[in-house]
Short mmCIF file of C-alpha atoms in Angstrom, two decimals:
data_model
loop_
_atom_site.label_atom_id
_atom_site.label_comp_id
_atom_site.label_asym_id
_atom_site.label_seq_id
_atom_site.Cartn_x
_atom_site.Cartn_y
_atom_site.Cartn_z
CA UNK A 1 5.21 17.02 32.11
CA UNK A 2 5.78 19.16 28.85
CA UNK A 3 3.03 20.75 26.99
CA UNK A 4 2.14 18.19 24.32
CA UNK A 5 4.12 19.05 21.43
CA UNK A 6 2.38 19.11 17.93
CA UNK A 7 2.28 16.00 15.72
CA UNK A 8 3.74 16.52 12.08
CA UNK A 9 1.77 14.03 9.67
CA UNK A 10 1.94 13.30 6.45
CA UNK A 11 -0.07 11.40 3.49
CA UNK A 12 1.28 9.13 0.68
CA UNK A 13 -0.40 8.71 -3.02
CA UNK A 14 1.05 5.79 -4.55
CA UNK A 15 0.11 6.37 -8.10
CA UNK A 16 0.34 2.87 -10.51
CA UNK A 17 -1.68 1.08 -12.36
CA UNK A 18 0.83 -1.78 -12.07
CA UNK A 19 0.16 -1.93 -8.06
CA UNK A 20 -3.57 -2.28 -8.37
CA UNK A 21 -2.78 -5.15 -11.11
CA UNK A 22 -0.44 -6.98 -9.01
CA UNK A 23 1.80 -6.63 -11.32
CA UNK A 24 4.50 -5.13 -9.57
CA UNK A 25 5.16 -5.47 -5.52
CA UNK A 26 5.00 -1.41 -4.20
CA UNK A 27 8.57 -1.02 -2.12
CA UNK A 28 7.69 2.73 -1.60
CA UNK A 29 5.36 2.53 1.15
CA UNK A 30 7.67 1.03 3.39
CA UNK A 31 10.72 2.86 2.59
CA UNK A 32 9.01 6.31 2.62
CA UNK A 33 7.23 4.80 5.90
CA UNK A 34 10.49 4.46 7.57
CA UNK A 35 12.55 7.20 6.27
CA UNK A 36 9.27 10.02 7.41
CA UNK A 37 9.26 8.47 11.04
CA UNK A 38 13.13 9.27 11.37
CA UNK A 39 11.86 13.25 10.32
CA UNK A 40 9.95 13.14 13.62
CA UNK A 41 6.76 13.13 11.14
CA UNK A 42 4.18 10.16 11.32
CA UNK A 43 2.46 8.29 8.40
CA UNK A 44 -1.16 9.08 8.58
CA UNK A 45 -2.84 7.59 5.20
CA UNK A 46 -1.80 5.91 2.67
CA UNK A 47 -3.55 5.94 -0.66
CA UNK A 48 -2.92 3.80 -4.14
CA UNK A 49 -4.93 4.96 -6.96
CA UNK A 50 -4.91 4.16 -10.74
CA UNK A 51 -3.11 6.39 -13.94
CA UNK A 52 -6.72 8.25 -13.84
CA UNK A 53 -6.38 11.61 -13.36
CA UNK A 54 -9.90 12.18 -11.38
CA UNK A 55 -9.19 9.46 -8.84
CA UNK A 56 -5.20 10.81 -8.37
CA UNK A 57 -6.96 14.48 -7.77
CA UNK A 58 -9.48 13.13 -5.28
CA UNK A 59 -6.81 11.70 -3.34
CA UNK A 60 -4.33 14.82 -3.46
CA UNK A 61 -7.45 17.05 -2.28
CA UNK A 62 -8.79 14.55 0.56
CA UNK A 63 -5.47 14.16 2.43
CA UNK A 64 -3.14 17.22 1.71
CA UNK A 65 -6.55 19.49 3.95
CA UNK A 66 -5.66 16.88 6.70
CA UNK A 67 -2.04 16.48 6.90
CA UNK A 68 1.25 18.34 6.85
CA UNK A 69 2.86 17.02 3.89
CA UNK A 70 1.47 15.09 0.87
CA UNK A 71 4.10 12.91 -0.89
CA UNK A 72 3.29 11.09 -4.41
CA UNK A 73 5.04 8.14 -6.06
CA UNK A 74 4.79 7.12 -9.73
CA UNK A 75 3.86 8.43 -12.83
CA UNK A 76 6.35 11.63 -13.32
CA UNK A 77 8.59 10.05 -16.16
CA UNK A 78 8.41 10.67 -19.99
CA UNK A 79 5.21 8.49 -21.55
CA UNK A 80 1.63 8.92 -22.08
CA UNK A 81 0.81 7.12 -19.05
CA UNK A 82 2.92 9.44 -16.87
CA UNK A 83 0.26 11.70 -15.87
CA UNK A 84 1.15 12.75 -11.87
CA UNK A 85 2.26 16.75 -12.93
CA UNK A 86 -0.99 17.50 -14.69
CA UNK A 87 -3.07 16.17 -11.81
CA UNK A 88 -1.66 17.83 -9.12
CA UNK A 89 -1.15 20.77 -11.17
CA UNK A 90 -4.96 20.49 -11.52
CA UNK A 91 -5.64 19.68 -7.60
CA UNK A 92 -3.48 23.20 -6.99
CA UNK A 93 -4.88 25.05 -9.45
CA UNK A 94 -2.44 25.97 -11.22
CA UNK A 95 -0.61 25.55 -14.38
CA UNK A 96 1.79 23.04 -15.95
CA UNK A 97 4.86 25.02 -16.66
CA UNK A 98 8.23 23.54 -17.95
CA UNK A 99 11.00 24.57 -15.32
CA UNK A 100 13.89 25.79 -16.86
CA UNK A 101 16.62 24.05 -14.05
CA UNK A 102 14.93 21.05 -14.67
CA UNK A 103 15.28 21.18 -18.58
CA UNK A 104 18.78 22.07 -17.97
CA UNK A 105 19.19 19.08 -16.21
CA UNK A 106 17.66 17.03 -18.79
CA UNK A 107 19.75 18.46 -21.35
CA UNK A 108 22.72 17.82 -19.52
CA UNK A 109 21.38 14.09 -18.71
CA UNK A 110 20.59 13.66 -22.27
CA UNK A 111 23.41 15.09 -24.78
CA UNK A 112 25.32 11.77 -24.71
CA UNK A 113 22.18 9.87 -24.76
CA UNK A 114 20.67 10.85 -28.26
CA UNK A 115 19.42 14.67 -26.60
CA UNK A 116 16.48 15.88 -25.65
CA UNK A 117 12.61 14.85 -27.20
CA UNK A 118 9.71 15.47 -26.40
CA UNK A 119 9.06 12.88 -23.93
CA UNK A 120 12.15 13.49 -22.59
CA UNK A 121 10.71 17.43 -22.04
CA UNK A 122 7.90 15.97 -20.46
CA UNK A 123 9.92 15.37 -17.44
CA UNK A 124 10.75 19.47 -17.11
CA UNK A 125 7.42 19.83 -16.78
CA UNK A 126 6.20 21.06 -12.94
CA UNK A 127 3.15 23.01 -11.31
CA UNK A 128 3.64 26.62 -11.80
CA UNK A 129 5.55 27.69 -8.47
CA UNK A 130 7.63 24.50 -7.88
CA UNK A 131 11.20 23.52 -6.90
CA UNK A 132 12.63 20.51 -8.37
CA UNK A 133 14.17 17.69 -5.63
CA UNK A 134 17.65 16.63 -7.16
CA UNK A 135 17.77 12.95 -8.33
CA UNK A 136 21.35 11.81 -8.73
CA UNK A 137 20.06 8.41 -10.52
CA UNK A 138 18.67 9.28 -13.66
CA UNK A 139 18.60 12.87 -14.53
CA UNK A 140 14.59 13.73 -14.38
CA UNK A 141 14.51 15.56 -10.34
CA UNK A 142 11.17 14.90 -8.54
CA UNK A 143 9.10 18.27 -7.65
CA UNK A 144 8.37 20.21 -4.68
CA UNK A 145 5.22 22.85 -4.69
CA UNK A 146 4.38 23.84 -0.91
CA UNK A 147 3.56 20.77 1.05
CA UNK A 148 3.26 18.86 -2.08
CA UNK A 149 6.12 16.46 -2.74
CA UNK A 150 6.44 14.25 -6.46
CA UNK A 151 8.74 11.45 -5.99
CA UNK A 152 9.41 8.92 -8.95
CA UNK A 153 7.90 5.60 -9.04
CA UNK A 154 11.15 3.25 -9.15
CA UNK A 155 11.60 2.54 -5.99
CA UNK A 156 15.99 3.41 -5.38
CA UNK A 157 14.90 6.60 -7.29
CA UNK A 158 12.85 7.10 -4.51
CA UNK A 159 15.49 6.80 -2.30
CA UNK A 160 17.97 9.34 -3.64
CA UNK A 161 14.94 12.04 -3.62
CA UNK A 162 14.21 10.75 0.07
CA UNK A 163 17.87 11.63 0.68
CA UNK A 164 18.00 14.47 -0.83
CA UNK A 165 15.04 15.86 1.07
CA UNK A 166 16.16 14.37 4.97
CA UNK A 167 16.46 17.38 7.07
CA UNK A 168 14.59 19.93 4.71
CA UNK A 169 11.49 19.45 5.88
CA UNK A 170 10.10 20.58 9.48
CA UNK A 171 8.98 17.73 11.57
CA UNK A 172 8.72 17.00 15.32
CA UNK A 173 9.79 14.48 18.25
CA UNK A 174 10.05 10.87 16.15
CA UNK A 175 7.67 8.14 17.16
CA UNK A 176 10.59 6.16 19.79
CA UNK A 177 9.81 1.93 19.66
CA UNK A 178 10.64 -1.10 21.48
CA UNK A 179 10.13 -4.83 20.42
CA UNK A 180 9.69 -7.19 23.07
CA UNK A 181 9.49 -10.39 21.41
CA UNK A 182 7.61 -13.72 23.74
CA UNK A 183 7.42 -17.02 22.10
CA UNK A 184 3.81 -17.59 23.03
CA UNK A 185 0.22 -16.71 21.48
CA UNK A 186 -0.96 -13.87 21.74
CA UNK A 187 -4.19 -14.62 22.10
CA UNK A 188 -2.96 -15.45 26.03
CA UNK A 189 -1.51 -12.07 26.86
CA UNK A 190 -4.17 -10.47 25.11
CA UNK A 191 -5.42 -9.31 28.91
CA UNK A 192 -1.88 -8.13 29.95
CA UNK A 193 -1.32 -5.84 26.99
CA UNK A 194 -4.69 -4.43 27.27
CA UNK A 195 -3.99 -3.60 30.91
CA UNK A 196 -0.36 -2.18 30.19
CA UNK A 197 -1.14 0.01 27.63
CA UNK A 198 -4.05 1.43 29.75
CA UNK A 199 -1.83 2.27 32.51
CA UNK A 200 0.53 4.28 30.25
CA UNK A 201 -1.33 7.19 28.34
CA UNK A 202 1.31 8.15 26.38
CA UNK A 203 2.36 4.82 24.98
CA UNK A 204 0.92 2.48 22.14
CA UNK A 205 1.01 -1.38 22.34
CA UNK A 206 0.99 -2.77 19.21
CA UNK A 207 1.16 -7.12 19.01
CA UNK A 208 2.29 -8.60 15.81
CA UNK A 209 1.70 -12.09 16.14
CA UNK A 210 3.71 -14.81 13.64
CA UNK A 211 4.16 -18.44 12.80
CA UNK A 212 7.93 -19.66 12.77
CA UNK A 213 9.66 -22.99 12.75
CA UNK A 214 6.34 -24.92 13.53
CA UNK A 215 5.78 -22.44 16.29
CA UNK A 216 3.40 -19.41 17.90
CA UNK A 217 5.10 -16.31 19.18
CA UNK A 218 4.61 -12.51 19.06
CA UNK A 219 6.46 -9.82 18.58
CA UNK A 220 4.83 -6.44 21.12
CA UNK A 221 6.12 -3.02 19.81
CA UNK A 222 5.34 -0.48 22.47
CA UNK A 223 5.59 3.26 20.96
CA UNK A 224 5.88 6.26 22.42
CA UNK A 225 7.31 9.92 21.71
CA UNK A 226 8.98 10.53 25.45
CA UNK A 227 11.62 7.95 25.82
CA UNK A 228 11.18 7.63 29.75
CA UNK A 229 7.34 7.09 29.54
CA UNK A 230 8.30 4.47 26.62
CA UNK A 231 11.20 3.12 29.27
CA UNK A 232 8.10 2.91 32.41
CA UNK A 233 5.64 1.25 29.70
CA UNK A 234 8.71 -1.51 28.64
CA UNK A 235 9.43 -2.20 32.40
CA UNK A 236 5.86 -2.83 33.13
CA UNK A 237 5.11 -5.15 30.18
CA UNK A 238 8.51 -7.48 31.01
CA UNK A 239 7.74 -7.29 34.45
CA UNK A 240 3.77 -8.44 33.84
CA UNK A 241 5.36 -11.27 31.17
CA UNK A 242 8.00 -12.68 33.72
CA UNK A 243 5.15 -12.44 36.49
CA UNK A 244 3.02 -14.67 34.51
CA UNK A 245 5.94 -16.81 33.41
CA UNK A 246 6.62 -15.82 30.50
CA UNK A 247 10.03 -16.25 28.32
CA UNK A 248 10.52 -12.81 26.56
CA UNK A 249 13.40 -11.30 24.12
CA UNK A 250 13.90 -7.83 24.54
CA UNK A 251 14.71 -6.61 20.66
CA UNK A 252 12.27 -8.87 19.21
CA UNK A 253 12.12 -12.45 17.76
CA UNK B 1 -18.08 -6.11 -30.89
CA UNK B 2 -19.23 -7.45 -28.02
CA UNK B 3 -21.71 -4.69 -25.88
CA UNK B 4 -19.48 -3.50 -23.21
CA UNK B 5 -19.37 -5.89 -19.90
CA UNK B 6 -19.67 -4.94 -16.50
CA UNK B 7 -15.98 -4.25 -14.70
CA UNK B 8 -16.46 -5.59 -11.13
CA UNK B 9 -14.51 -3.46 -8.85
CA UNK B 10 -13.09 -3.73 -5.78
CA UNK B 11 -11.05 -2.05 -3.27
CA UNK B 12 -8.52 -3.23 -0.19
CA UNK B 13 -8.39 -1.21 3.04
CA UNK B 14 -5.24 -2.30 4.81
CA UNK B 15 -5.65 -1.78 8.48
CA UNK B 16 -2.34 -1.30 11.21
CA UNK B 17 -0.08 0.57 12.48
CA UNK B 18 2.65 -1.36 11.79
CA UNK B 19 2.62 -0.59 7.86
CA UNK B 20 2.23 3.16 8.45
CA UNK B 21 5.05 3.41 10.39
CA UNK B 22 7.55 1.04 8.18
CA UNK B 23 8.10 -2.00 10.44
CA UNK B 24 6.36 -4.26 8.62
CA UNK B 25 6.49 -4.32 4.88
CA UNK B 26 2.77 -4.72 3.53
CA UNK B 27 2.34 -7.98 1.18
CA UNK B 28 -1.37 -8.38 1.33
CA UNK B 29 -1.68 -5.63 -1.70
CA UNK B 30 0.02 -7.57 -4.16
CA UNK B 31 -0.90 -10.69 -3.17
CA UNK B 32 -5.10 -9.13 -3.34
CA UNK B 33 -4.60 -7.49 -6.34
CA UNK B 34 -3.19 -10.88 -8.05
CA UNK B 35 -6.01 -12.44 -6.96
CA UNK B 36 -8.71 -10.30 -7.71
CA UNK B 37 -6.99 -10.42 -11.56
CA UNK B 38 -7.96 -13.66 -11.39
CA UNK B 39 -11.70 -13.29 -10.25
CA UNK B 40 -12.11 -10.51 -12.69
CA UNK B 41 -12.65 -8.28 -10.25
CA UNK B 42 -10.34 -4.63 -10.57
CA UNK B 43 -8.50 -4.00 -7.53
CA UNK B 44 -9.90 0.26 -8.33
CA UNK B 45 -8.14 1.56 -4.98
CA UNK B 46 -6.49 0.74 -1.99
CA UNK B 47 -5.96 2.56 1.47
CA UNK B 48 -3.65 2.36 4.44
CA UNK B 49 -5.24 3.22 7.48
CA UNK B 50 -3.88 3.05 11.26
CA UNK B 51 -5.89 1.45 13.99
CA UNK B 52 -7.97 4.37 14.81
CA UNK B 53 -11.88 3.33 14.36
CA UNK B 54 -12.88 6.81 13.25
CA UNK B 55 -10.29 6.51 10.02
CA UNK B 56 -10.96 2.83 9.58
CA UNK B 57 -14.71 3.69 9.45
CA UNK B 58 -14.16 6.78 6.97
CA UNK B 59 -12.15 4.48 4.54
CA UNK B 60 -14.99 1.99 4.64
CA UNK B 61 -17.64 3.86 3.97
CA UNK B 62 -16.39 5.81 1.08
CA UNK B 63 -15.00 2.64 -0.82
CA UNK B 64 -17.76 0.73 -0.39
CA UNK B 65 -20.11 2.86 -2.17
CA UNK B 66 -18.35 2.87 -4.94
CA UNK B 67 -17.41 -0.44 -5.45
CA UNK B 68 -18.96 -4.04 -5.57
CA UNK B 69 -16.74 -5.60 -3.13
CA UNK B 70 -14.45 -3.84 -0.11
CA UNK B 71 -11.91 -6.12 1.41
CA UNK B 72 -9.91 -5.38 4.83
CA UNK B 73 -7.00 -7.08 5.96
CA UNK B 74 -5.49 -6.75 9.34
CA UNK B 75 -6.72 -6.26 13.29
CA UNK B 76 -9.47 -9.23 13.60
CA UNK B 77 -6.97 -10.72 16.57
CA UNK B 78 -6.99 -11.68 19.84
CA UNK B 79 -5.35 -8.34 21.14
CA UNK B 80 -6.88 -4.80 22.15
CA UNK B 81 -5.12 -3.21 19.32
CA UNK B 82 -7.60 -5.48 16.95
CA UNK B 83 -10.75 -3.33 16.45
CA UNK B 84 -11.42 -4.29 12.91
CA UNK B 85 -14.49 -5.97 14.16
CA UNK B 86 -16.35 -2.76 15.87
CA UNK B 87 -15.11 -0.68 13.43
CA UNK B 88 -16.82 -2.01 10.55
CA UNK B 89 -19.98 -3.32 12.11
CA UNK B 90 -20.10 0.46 13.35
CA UNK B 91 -19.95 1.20 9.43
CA UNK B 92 -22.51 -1.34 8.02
CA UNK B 93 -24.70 0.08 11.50
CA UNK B 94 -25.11 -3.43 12.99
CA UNK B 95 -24.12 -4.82 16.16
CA UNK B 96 -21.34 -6.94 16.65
CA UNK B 97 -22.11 -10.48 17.99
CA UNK B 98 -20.73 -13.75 18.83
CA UNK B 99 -20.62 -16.25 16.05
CA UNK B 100 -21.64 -19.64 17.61
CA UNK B 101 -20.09 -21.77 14.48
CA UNK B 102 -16.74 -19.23 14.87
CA UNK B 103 -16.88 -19.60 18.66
CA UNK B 104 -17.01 -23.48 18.22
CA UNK B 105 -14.21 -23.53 16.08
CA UNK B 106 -12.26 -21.56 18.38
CA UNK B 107 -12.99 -24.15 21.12
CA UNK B 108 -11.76 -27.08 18.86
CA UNK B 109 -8.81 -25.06 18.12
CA UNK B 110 -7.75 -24.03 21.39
CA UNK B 111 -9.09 -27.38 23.40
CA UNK B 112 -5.52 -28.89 23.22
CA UNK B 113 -3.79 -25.06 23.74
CA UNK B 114 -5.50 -23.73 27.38
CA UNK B 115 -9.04 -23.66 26.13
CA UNK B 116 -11.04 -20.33 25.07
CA UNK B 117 -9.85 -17.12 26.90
CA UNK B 118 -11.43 -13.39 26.47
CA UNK B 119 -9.35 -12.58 24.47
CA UNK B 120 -10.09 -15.94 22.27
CA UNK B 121 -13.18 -15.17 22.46
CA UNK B 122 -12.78 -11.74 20.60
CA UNK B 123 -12.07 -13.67 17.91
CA UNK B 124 -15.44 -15.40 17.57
CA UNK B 125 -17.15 -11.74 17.36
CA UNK B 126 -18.74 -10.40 13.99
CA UNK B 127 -20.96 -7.85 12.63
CA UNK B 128 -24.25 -9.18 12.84
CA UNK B 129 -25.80 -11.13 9.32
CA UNK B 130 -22.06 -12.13 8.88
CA UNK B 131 -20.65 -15.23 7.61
CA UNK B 132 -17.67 -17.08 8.19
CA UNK B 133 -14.15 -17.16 5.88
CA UNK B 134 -12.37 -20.47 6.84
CA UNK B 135 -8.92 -20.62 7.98
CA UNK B 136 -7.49 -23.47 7.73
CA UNK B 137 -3.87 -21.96 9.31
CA UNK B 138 -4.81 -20.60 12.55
CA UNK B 139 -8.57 -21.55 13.54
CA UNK B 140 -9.64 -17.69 13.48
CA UNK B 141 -12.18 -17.23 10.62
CA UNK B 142 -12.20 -14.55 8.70
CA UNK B 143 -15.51 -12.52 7.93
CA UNK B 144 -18.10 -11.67 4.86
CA UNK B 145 -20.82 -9.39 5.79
CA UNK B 146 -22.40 -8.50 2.26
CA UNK B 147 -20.08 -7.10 0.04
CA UNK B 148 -17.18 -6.63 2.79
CA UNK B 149 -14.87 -8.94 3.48
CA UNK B 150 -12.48 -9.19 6.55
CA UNK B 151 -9.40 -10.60 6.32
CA UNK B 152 -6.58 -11.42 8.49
CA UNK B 153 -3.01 -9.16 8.12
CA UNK B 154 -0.83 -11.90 8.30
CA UNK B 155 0.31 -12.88 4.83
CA UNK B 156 0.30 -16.76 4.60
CA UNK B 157 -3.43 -16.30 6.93
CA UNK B 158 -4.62 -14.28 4.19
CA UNK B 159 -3.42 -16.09 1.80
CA UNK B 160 -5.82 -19.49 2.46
CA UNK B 161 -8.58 -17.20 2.81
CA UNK B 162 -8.31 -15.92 -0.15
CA UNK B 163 -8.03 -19.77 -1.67
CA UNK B 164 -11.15 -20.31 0.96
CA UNK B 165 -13.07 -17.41 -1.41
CA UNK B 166 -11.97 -18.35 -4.75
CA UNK B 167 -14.61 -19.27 -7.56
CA UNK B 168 -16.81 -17.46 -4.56
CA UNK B 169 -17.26 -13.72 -5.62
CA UNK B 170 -19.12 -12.83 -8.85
CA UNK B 171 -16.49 -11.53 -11.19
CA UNK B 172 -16.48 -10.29 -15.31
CA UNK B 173 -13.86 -11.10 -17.66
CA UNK B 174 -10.28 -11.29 -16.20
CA UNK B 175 -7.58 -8.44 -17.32
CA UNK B 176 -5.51 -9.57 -19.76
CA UNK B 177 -2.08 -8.65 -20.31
CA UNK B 178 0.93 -9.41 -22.17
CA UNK B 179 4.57 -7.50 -22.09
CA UNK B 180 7.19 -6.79 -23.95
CA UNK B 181 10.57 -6.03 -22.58
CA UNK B 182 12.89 -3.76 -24.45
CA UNK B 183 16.67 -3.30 -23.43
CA UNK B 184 15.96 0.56 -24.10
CA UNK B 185 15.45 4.00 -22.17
CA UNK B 186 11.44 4.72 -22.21
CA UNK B 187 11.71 8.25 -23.06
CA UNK B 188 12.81 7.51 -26.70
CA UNK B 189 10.05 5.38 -27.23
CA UNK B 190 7.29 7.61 -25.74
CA UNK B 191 6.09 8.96 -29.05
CA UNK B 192 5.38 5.29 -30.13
CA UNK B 193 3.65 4.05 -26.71
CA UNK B 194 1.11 7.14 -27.39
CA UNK B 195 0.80 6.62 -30.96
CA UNK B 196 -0.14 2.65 -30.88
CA UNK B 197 -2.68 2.90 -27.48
CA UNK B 198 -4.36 5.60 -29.27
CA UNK B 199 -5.04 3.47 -31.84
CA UNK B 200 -6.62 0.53 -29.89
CA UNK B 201 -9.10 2.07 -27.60
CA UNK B 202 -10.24 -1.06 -26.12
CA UNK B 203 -6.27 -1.46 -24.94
CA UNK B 204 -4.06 0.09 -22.43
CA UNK B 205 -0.35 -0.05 -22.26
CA UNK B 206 1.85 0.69 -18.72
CA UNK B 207 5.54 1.72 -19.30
CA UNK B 208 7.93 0.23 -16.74
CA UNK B 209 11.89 1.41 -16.67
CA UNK B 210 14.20 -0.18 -15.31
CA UNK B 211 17.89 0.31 -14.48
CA UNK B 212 20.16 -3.11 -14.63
CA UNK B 213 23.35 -4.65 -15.06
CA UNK B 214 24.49 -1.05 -15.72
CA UNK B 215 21.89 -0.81 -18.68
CA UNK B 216 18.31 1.07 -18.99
CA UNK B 217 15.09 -0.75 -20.66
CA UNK B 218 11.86 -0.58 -19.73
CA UNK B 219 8.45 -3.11 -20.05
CA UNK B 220 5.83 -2.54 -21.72
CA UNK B 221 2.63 -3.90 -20.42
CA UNK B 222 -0.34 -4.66 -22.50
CA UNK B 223 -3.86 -4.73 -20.92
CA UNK B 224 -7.43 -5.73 -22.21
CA UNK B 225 -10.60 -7.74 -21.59
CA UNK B 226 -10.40 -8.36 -25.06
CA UNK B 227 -8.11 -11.26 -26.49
CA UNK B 228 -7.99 -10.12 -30.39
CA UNK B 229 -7.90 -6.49 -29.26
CA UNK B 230 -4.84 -7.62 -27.24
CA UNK B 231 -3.01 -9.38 -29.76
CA UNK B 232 -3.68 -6.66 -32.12
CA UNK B 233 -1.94 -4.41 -30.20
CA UNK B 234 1.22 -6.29 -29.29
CA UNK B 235 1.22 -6.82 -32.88
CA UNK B 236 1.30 -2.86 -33.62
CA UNK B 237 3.52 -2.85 -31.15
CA UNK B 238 6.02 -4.76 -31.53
CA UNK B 239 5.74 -3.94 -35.78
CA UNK B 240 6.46 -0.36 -34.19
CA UNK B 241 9.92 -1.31 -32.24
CA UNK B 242 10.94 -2.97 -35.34
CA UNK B 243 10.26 -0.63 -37.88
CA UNK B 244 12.73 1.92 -35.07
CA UNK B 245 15.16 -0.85 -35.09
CA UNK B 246 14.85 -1.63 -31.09
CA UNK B 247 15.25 -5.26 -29.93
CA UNK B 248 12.63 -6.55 -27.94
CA UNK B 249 11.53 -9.45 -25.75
CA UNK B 250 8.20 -11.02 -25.74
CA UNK B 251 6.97 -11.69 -22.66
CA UNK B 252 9.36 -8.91 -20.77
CA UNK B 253 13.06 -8.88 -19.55
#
C-alpha cells in the first residue's frame, strides 16, 4: 500500500445578495465543484454570504486557515455594491492597489466602448501583491493573491477564469467515482451499503435516492482515490445487490 | 417613520457530499431563500458542509447563535451516510430518540412496501423535545427541534415541507423588491446606482449584468421593507436613466 498521499482542499465564498434573496439560482457552486475535483483538489466548505463586508471577511478568515485554496465568486465588477477587493484586501491585510495590467486591459476593453470611468477603474483595482486571472469574456480579469482566488459572479465568466486557471494550481490524486444505479428504495439496502463501505476503508458510499416515472430507485456513488480499491468496493456492492436479487445499472439511472 | 422592526434571520446549512463534489446541482438554496422572502424571514447565510458530523456540528452551532431560525437540508435517510440526526442532537446536547408518531407513520407507509426495516427505522429517530415536519411525498417527516429545522435534500421532499411550515415561523415584514432592466453595460451607470441608494437609506439596490443576444445590460434590483421608500427610489431611479438618455424596462429584461 502507498503512504497516504496528502489531500489538497479548498473553500468557496459565494458572495451575493441576490442568492440569499432567491433571486437568482447560484450555478457557481456546481461548476467550480466539478471543475476543482478534476485538479485532484476536493471541495471542503462552501460558504454564501451577503454584499457586507464584515460577514465576507469572516468567511475569507475562517476557511482560507483550514484549506489550501480559497476561491470567491461575485461582487468584483464596477458598482457600489461590488465590494469583494476591499474585503479581502482587508482579510489580508493589505492594501487596495489599482494593477496597472489590469487597467491596461480595461483600457483596451473599453476604447470602443465609450473609455474608461471610474467604475470602469474600479475593476483594476486588486490586493496589493496580486496577479490578475485572464477573462476572455468581458475585459475585467479575476485576481489571484497567494491561495486567494476572485472569480466573477456571472456564472460563464466563471468558466473562462476556471479555464484559464486548470493546471496552474497544485493539487493531488482526484476523488475517482462510480454510480451504480438499483431501481429499489433505499431504505432496503440501507444494511448492505453500511456493510460494504465498512469492509473497504478507503472507499465512500454515498446513496442518492430519487422519485422517477411513479417510481423508487437510487442511485449509490462509491468514491475512492485508488482506482483498484474503488474497483474491489464496486465488485462487492454488485455482487451483495445481485445476491439479494437485486436489478442494478452500472453508470447510474 | 415607523420605529425600526425586527429583521428575522435565518440561515440554511446544506448537508452532502454530493454538492461538494459537483454531482448534484444544489436547488434547496434558492428554493429556501424564496421562501423565507415570503415569511419575512432573511435568508443572512448559508453553508455547504460534507457528511462529516464534526463540520456539520461546527456549522450548526455558529449559525444558530446568531440567528432566529437554522434550517438543514439533506442526510435524515434511511442510509449510513445520513447522520443529520446525531449530528445535530449532538449540537443542541440532547439525545436522539425514537419518535413514536414518526415511527407510526413509517409503519403506515411501509405496511404495503416490506414493512419497517433498521434502516426504516432510522428514519423515525430525532433529537429529543423534537417535533414532526409532515411529508406528504415520501412518509419520512422532517424535524423542528426549537429554532432548527431539518429538512430533507431532495428537492420536490423539501419542497412540501416547506408548504407543511408555511404561515408556521414568526416572521417581520417581507423584502420588497422591484427591478428595472436596462439594455446597457453596468459600469457606465455606476456613478448613478451610488448616487440614488445613497440617497434613500432605508433602500438597497443589487446590480445584475448580463451578456445576451450579443448585447450587454444589466438589472437593477430594488430592495426595502418599506413600500413608499421603495417606490421613491425606483422613481429616482428611473428619473436618473432618463435624464442619461438610457432605455429601461420596468420590471427587468
Amino acid at each position: 500500500m502507498n503512504p497516504p498521499e496528502k489531500i489538497w482542499t479548498a473553500a468557496l465564498v459565494v458572495i451575493g445578495d441576490e442568492i440569499l434573496s432567491g433571486r437568482t439560482r447560484d450555478k457557481n457552486i456546481a461548476q467550480v465543484a466539478s471543475w476543482l475535483q478534476v485538479q485532484g483538489i476536493r471541495l471542503a466548505e462552501v460558504r454564501v454570504v451577503p454584499d457586507i463586508a464584515e460577514r465576507i471577511i469572516a468567511a475569507v478568515n475562517d476557511l482560507r486557515a483550514d484549506n489550501d485554496y480559497l476561491f470567491t465568486t461575485g461582487g468584483i465588477g464596477p458598482t457600489h455594491d461590488d465590494i469583494t477587493v476591499d474585503a479581502i484586501a482587508e482579510a489580508l491585510g493589505v492594501p487596495v492597489v489599482i494593477h496597472p495590467e489590469a487597467r491596461a486591459i480595461l483600457e483596451r476593453y473599453y476604447a470602443d466602448k465609450g473609455g474608461l470611468n471610474e467604475g470602469r477603474l474600479r475593476m483594476a483595482r486588486v490586493p496589493e501583491g496580486a496577479e490578475l486571472i485572464p477573462n476572455r469574456m468581458s475585459g475585467a480579469p479575476g485576481i489571484r493573491r497567494g491561495n486567494v482566488i476572485l472569480m466573477a459572479g456571472v456564472p460563464h465568466i466563471t468558466a473562462g477564469m476556471l479555464d484559464a486557471l486548470t493546471g496552474k494550481l497544485e493539487g493531488g490524486a482526484p476523488l475517482l467515482s462510480e454510480t451504480i444505479g438499483c431501481w429499489t428504495a433505499e431504505s432496503e439496502v440501507a444494511h448492505l451499503l453500511q456493510e460494504v463501505e465498512d469492509a473497504h476503508a478507503n472507499c465512500q458510499i454515498g446513496s442518492y435516492p430519487f422519485f422517477r416515472d411513479g417510481r423508487v430507485g437510487a442511485n449509490f456513488v462509491i468514491r475512492s482515490t485508488d482506482a483498484s480499491d474503488l474497483a474491489s468496493c464496486v465488485d462487492s456492492l454488485t455482487d451483495g445487490l445481485a445476491t439479494h436479487g437485486y436489478d442494478f445499472t452500472p453508470g447510474g439511472i
